[in-house]
């Protein structure tokens, strides 16, 4: 060891740029820790198995430990050992026997090979985390790799820059979309390069999608309790490296493969949005492993109970909560986001449990440090920002509570739409608000209709097919005795649980799928489509596929019934209509649009009528669109969620007759004329869209 160490000198370096940075001649290392007493930089051979040097970072400036290693080039593998007090009662969990990952590492190499050594305390001790574990964890830890950030320049590139009101989001998974796709070469399936393959990009573009939203791609481990059951972390909501792409998705080109994927989507005019998890890490609670942050400066990186710093505040439900109130932790989040937005050229972010990021010690604050930092940042304030506006902590439900400039997942839209097409009691008023952009929530402070990200389904919960095929979740494969996943699904099987050969039930299910898709894409706000819903993908009733890196979660592309292709064509048609017609993608609450609600008798819907039944009619009109060729200035939508035909009297609005453009009970039917004050029978459980002739 001494001979190997002699090959490396270490100089003072600089503290201003955190992480490992190659300057063309050597590499600078800088690590934040406010409470450490000493930091050792451990260098490894190319295999990552043999330590070839251990160097003390020689300088400590403004709570940053730093040093410069001349001649150390990109590709070098490293990790840290951090010395300090092991004092859980006061929030400190230093243990130099644990090799730790650099929070700023751009690339990680190797898996976590779980053992007792990963824990800073003795798992067999009765004192649990108050005990101390001197087992060395290096052999079971990934290593960080020095990356030359300037090696792969983008060259000339044009971002799609899709306007919010034009945005159609497609939520998908790198592996799930590609693993079974026969159009993608076998060696690229499950990778960034596979998703960036021409066949994948062309398919998504053919749907009319503008923005692909990827489930987490930051480095995350497979939890030991899942591996023990033969399962894996599929979704990836358990980050351990906020700058490093997950190794499992890297193909032959490695890190460059991510950039090539982004480039391929950009060349097709499609944005890339990342689902990111800055609310917690994979280190869990006080009994969790020491992999990075916990051993570097636990008291700074995590929120601990004010009266007992041994324990963590658990507003995330995962064991720990990242402390974005600390300026260096906030800086790490911001630096990470800027890295992905600038170096990796992504176009936006969806923030898992986003309410956490707005939490200060006194609770959620939309003027907290994190939101203020984002609002003024010259890079991040210009990309798409989507919040999941809830967590499990006090006051954690914040739909409508995020600052101007943010869009939000609107679960009120999801639940209202599901309940409406189940013909729930007295649900028409809320459905009407959701259909027209949830102005009751978002029409304030200059926010726009696009602030509402509308969705019927997402990765968490039933797929669209399963929403109309199952009354209950079927999560047996998860190994949790059916105790995981949502119980309140607002779903229905229409007579048989799961797949059936009953033609009548299948026909009704297909109609309901069309109703949901039509509602989603005809609603104001930003539509989000779950990948595979366009052709009726099933998870066989599993509504919590977080651990199913298997055919349960992967998209199946072959041997699909004809109904799948018909549904896909219907989805494409809806997206085309939305793109062509401004009345269907409202940009501004103050655009002069006239909105009139009518009852089935053709009269104006008065307050006392809203609870008479759920069949509704709405007319949207913008006279300023009348002079544009092929653009509708006047449309009428009829909704009938009831299990019986509804005889609508076409309301008298003046002008030409109405022309049928879309009917979910019969997608092939269009062009029918409907005269004012005459009856139009809308079949049970269906939706109709008319335009003025």
PDB file of N, CA and C in Angstrom, residues 25-77:
ATOM      1  N   UNK A  25      -5.065  18.205 -16.616  1.00  0.00           N
ATOM      2  CA  UNK A  25      -3.770  17.774 -16.087  1.00  0.00           C
ATOM      3  C   UNK A  25      -3.900  16.941 -14.821  1.00  0.00           C
ATOM      4  N   UNK A  26      -4.974  17.074 -14.130  1.00  0.00           N
ATOM      5  CA  UNK A  26      -5.193  16.347 -12.893  1.00  0.00           C
ATOM      6  C   UNK A  26      -6.627  16.509 -12.454  1.00  0.00           C
ATOM      7  N   UNK A  27      -6.958  15.977 -11.277  1.00  0.00           N
ATOM      8  CA  UNK A  27      -8.346  15.988 -10.810  1.00  0.00           C
ATOM      9  C   UNK A  27      -8.443  16.640  -9.440  1.00  0.00           C
ATOM     10  N   UNK A  28      -9.379  17.561  -9.319  1.00  0.00           N
ATOM     11  CA  UNK A  28      -9.664  18.222  -8.044  1.00  0.00           C
ATOM     12  C   UNK A  28     -10.838  17.521  -7.367  1.00  0.00           C
ATOM     13  N   UNK A  29     -10.703  17.304  -6.066  1.00  0.00           N
ATOM     14  CA  UNK A  29     -11.765  16.678  -5.284  1.00  0.00           C
ATOM     15  C   UNK A  29     -12.227  17.656  -4.208  1.00  0.00           C
ATOM     16  N   UNK A  30     -13.546  17.804  -4.065  1.00  0.00           N
ATOM     17  CA  UNK A  30     -14.097  18.685  -3.043  1.00  0.00           C
ATOM     18  C   UNK A  30     -15.362  18.060  -2.480  1.00  0.00           C
ATOM     19  N   UNK A  31     -15.427  17.970  -1.158  1.00  0.00           N
ATOM     20  CA  UNK A  31     -16.530  17.285  -0.468  1.00  0.00           C
ATOM     21  C   UNK A  31     -17.003  18.125   0.689  1.00  0.00           C
ATOM     22  N   UNK A  32     -18.301  18.418   0.727  1.00  0.00           N
ATOM     23  CA  UNK A  32     -18.867  19.154   1.861  1.00  0.00           C
ATOM     24  C   UNK A  32     -19.062  18.241   3.060  1.00  0.00           C
ATOM     25  N   UNK A  33     -18.595  18.671   4.222  1.00  0.00           N
ATOM     26  CA  UNK A  33     -18.950  18.052   5.501  1.00  0.00           C
ATOM     27  C   UNK A  33     -18.662  19.057   6.597  1.00  0.00           C
ATOM     28  N   UNK A  34     -19.706  19.523   7.254  1.00  0.00           N
ATOM     29  CA  UNK A  34     -19.558  20.541   8.290  1.00  0.00           C
ATOM     30  C   UNK A  34     -19.018  19.972   9.590  1.00  0.00           C
ATOM     31  N   UNK A  35     -19.166  18.666   9.800  1.00  0.00           N
ATOM     32  CA  UNK A  35     -18.850  18.097  11.109  1.00  0.00           C
ATOM     33  C   UNK A  35     -17.762  17.036  11.075  1.00  0.00           C
ATOM     34  N   UNK A  36     -17.202  16.755   9.908  1.00  0.00           N
ATOM     35  CA  UNK A  36     -16.127  15.765   9.822  1.00  0.00           C
ATOM     36  C   UNK A  36     -14.845  16.313  10.445  1.00  0.00           C
ATOM     37  N   UNK A  37     -13.964  15.383  10.857  1.00  0.00           N
ATOM     38  CA  UNK A  37     -12.667  15.745  11.419  1.00  0.00           C
ATOM     39  C   UNK A  37     -11.529  15.457  10.449  1.00  0.00           C
ATOM     40  N   UNK A  38     -11.767  14.557   9.491  1.00  0.00           N
ATOM     41  CA  UNK A  38     -10.765  14.210   8.493  1.00  0.00           C
ATOM     42  C   UNK A  38     -11.446  13.453   7.363  1.00  0.00           C
ATOM     43  N   UNK A  39     -10.969  13.660   6.140  1.00  0.00           N
ATOM     44  CA  UNK A  39     -11.531  12.965   4.980  1.00  0.00           C
ATOM     45  C   UNK A  39     -10.407  12.300   4.197  1.00  0.00           C
ATOM     46  N   UNK A  40     -10.586  11.016   3.918  1.00  0.00           N
ATOM     47  CA  UNK A  40      -9.623  10.279   3.119  1.00  0.00           C
ATOM     48  C   UNK A  40     -10.207   9.978   1.742  1.00  0.00           C
ATOM     49  N   UNK A  41      -9.403  10.249   0.712  1.00  0.00           N
ATOM     50  CA  UNK A  41      -9.747   9.894  -0.658  1.00  0.00           C
ATOM     51  C   UNK A  41      -9.104   8.547  -0.971  1.00  0.00           C
ATOM     52  N   UNK A  42      -9.935   7.554  -1.314  1.00  0.00           N
ATOM     53  CA  UNK A  42      -9.444   6.218  -1.623  1.00  0.00           C
ATOM     54  C   UNK A  42      -9.501   6.004  -3.126  1.00  0.00           C
ATOM     55  N   UNK A  43      -8.362   5.669  -3.739  1.00  0.00           N
ATOM     56  CA  UNK A  43      -8.287   5.413  -5.172  1.00  0.00           C
ATOM     57  C   UNK A  43      -8.188   3.911  -5.423  1.00  0.00           C
ATOM     58  N   UNK A  44      -8.807   3.466  -6.531  1.00  0.00           N
ATOM     59  CA  UNK A  44      -8.895   2.030  -6.823  1.00  0.00           C
ATOM     60  C   UNK A  44      -8.368   1.728  -8.223  1.00  0.00           C
ATOM     61  N   UNK A  45      -7.963   0.466  -8.390  1.00  0.00           N
ATOM     62  CA  UNK A  45      -7.525   0.009  -9.705  1.00  0.00           C
ATOM     63  C   UNK A  45      -8.727  -0.088 -10.637  1.00  0.00           C
ATOM     64  N   UNK A  46      -8.514  -0.285 -11.935  1.00  0.00           N
ATOM     65  CA  UNK A  46      -9.630  -0.292 -12.890  1.00  0.00           C
ATOM     66  C   UNK A  46     -10.712  -1.317 -12.586  1.00  0.00           C
ATOM     67  N   UNK A  47     -10.388  -2.398 -11.867  1.00  0.00           N
ATOM     68  CA  UNK A  47     -11.406  -3.392 -11.531  1.00  0.00           C
ATOM     69  C   UNK A  47     -12.300  -2.943 -10.385  1.00  0.00           C
ATOM     70  N   UNK A  48     -11.832  -1.940  -9.632  1.00  0.00           N
ATOM     71  CA  UNK A  48     -12.591  -1.474  -8.484  1.00  0.00           C
ATOM     72  C   UNK A  48     -12.464  -2.353  -7.266  1.00  0.00           C
ATOM     73  N   UNK A  49     -11.592  -3.334  -7.304  1.00  0.00           N
ATOM     74  CA  UNK A  49     -11.471  -4.279  -6.191  1.00  0.00           C
ATOM     75  C   UNK A  49     -10.258  -4.017  -5.307  1.00  0.00           C
ATOM     76  N   UNK A  50      -9.251  -3.326  -5.833  1.00  0.00           N
ATOM     77  CA  UNK A  50      -8.009  -3.127  -5.092  1.00  0.00           C
ATOM     78  C   UNK A  50      -7.760  -1.644  -4.867  1.00  0.00           C
ATOM     79  N   UNK A  51      -7.598  -1.285  -3.599  1.00  0.00           N
ATOM     80  CA  UNK A  51      -7.274   0.092  -3.275  1.00  0.00           C
ATOM     81  C   UNK A  51      -5.807   0.330  -3.580  1.00  0.00           C
ATOM     82  N   UNK A  52      -5.518   1.351  -4.366  1.00  0.00           N
ATOM     83  CA  UNK A  52      -4.132   1.629  -4.765  1.00  0.00           C
ATOM     84  C   UNK A  52      -3.571   2.872  -4.089  1.00  0.00           C
ATOM     85  N   UNK A  53      -4.413   3.637  -3.418  1.00  0.00           N
ATOM     86  CA  UNK A  53      -3.913   4.804  -2.688  1.00  0.00           C
ATOM     87  C   UNK A  53      -4.988   5.286  -1.725  1.00  0.00           C
ATOM     88  N   UNK A  54      -4.521   5.851  -0.611  1.00  0.00           N
ATOM     89  CA  UNK A  54      -5.428   6.479   0.349  1.00  0.00           C
ATOM     90  C   UNK A  54      -4.799   7.803   0.745  1.00  0.00           C
ATOM     91  N   UNK A  55      -5.427   8.886   0.390  1.00  0.00           N
ATOM     92  CA  UNK A  55      -4.859  10.214   0.538  1.00  0.00           C
ATOM     93  C   UNK A  55      -5.762  11.088   1.402  1.00  0.00           C
ATOM     94  N   UNK A  56      -5.175  11.764   2.377  1.00  0.00           N
ATOM     95  CA  UNK A  56      -5.936  12.729   3.155  1.00  0.00           C
ATOM     96  C   UNK A  56      -6.178  13.980   2.324  1.00  0.00           C
ATOM     97  N   UNK A  57      -7.438  14.409   2.229  1.00  0.00           N
ATOM     98  CA  UNK A  57      -7.685  15.710   1.601  1.00  0.00           C
ATOM     99  C   UNK A  57      -7.059  16.767   2.506  1.00  0.00           C
ATOM    100  N   UNK A  58      -6.131  17.544   1.985  1.00  0.00           N
ATOM    101  CA  UNK A  58      -5.286  18.348   2.880  1.00  0.00           C
ATOM    102  C   UNK A  58      -5.890  19.650   3.379  1.00  0.00           C
ATOM    103  N   UNK A  59      -6.929  20.137   2.717  1.00  0.00           N
ATOM    104  CA  UNK A  59      -7.448  21.463   3.060  1.00  0.00           C
ATOM    105  C   UNK A  59      -8.924  21.405   3.450  1.00  0.00           C
ATOM    106  N   UNK A  60      -9.298  22.365   4.285  1.00  0.00           N
ATOM    107  CA  UNK A  60     -10.685  22.479   4.755  1.00  0.00           C
ATOM    108  C   UNK A  60     -11.057  23.951   4.717  1.00  0.00           C
ATOM    109  N   UNK A  61     -11.921  24.320   3.765  1.00  0.00           N
ATOM    110  CA  UNK A  61     -12.285  25.716   3.563  1.00  0.00           C
ATOM    111  C   UNK A  61     -13.798  25.850   3.493  1.00  0.00           C
ATOM    112  N   UNK A  62     -14.360  26.668   4.343  1.00  0.00           N
ATOM    113  CA  UNK A  62     -15.802  26.934   4.321  1.00  0.00           C
ATOM    114  C   UNK A  62     -16.629  25.642   4.344  1.00  0.00           C
ATOM    115  N   UNK A  63     -16.203  24.718   5.211  1.00  0.00           N
ATOM    116  CA  UNK A  63     -16.873  23.434   5.413  1.00  0.00           C
ATOM    117  C   UNK A  63     -16.716  22.491   4.219  1.00  0.00           C
ATOM    118  N   UNK A  64     -15.776  22.778   3.331  1.00  0.00           N
ATOM    119  CA  UNK A  64     -15.475  21.932   2.180  1.00  0.00           C
ATOM    120  C   UNK A  64     -14.078  21.341   2.359  1.00  0.00           C
ATOM    121  N   UNK A  65     -13.970  20.011   2.306  1.00  0.00           N
ATOM    122  CA  UNK A  65     -12.690  19.319   2.293  1.00  0.00           C
ATOM    123  C   UNK A  65     -12.247  19.183   0.834  1.00  0.00           C
ATOM    124  N   UNK A  66     -10.981  19.531   0.554  1.00  0.00           N
ATOM    125  CA  UNK A  66     -10.579  19.531  -0.842  1.00  0.00           C
ATOM    126  C   UNK A  66      -9.108  19.194  -1.019  1.00  0.00           C
ATOM    127  N   UNK A  67      -8.783  18.704  -2.215  1.00  0.00           N
ATOM    128  CA  UNK A  67      -7.417  18.366  -2.584  1.00  0.00           C
ATOM    129  C   UNK A  67      -7.330  18.129  -4.078  1.00  0.00           C
ATOM    130  N   UNK A  68      -6.128  18.259  -4.613  1.00  0.00           N
ATOM    131  CA  UNK A  68      -5.884  18.109  -6.050  1.00  0.00           C
ATOM    132  C   UNK A  68      -4.834  17.032  -6.271  1.00  0.00           C
ATOM    133  N   UNK A  69      -5.138  16.068  -7.157  1.00  0.00           N
ATOM    134  CA  UNK A  69      -4.211  14.975  -7.454  1.00  0.00           C
ATOM    135  C   UNK A  69      -3.681  15.165  -8.872  1.00  0.00           C
ATOM    136  N   UNK A  70      -2.426  15.643  -9.008  1.00  0.00           N
ATOM    137  CA  UNK A  70      -1.861  15.836 -10.355  1.00  0.00           C
ATOM    138  C   UNK A  70      -1.765  14.509 -11.105  1.00  0.00           C
ATOM    139  N   UNK A  71      -2.064  14.568 -12.396  1.00  0.00           N
ATOM    140  CA  UNK A  71      -1.912  13.395 -13.249  1.00  0.00           C
ATOM    141  C   UNK A  71      -3.050  12.397 -13.178  1.00  0.00           C
ATOM    142  N   UNK A  72      -3.989  12.579 -12.274  1.00  0.00           N
ATOM    143  CA  UNK A  72      -5.108  11.633 -12.167  1.00  0.00           C
ATOM    144  C   UNK A  72      -6.130  11.954 -13.253  1.00  0.00           C
ATOM    145  N   UNK A  73      -6.411  10.975 -14.101  1.00  0.00           N
ATOM    146  CA  UNK A  73      -7.186  11.214 -15.312  1.00  0.00           C
ATOM    147  C   UNK A  73      -8.600  10.647 -15.215  1.00  0.00           C
ATOM    148  N   UNK A  74      -9.468  11.040 -16.152  1.00  0.00           N
ATOM    149  CA  UNK A  74     -10.810  10.451 -16.219  1.00  0.00           C
ATOM    150  C   UNK A  74     -10.721   8.938 -16.327  1.00  0.00           C
ATOM    151  N   UNK A  75     -11.677   8.288 -15.708  1.00  0.00           N
ATOM    152  CA  UNK A  75     -11.679   6.835 -15.635  1.00  0.00           C
ATOM    153  C   UNK A  75     -11.230   6.330 -14.287  1.00  0.00           C
ATOM    154  N   UNK A  76     -10.502   7.161 -13.525  1.00  0.00           N
ATOM    155  CA  UNK A  76     -10.046   6.759 -12.198  1.00  0.00           C
ATOM    156  C   UNK A  76     -11.244   6.484 -11.288  1.00  0.00           C
ATOM    157  N   UNK A  77     -11.109   5.456 -10.463  1.00  0.00           N
ATOM    158  CA  UNK A  77     -12.169   5.063  -9.528  1.00  0.00           C
ATOM    159  C   UNK A  77     -11.803   5.509  -8.124  1.00  0.00           C
TER     160      UNK A  77
END
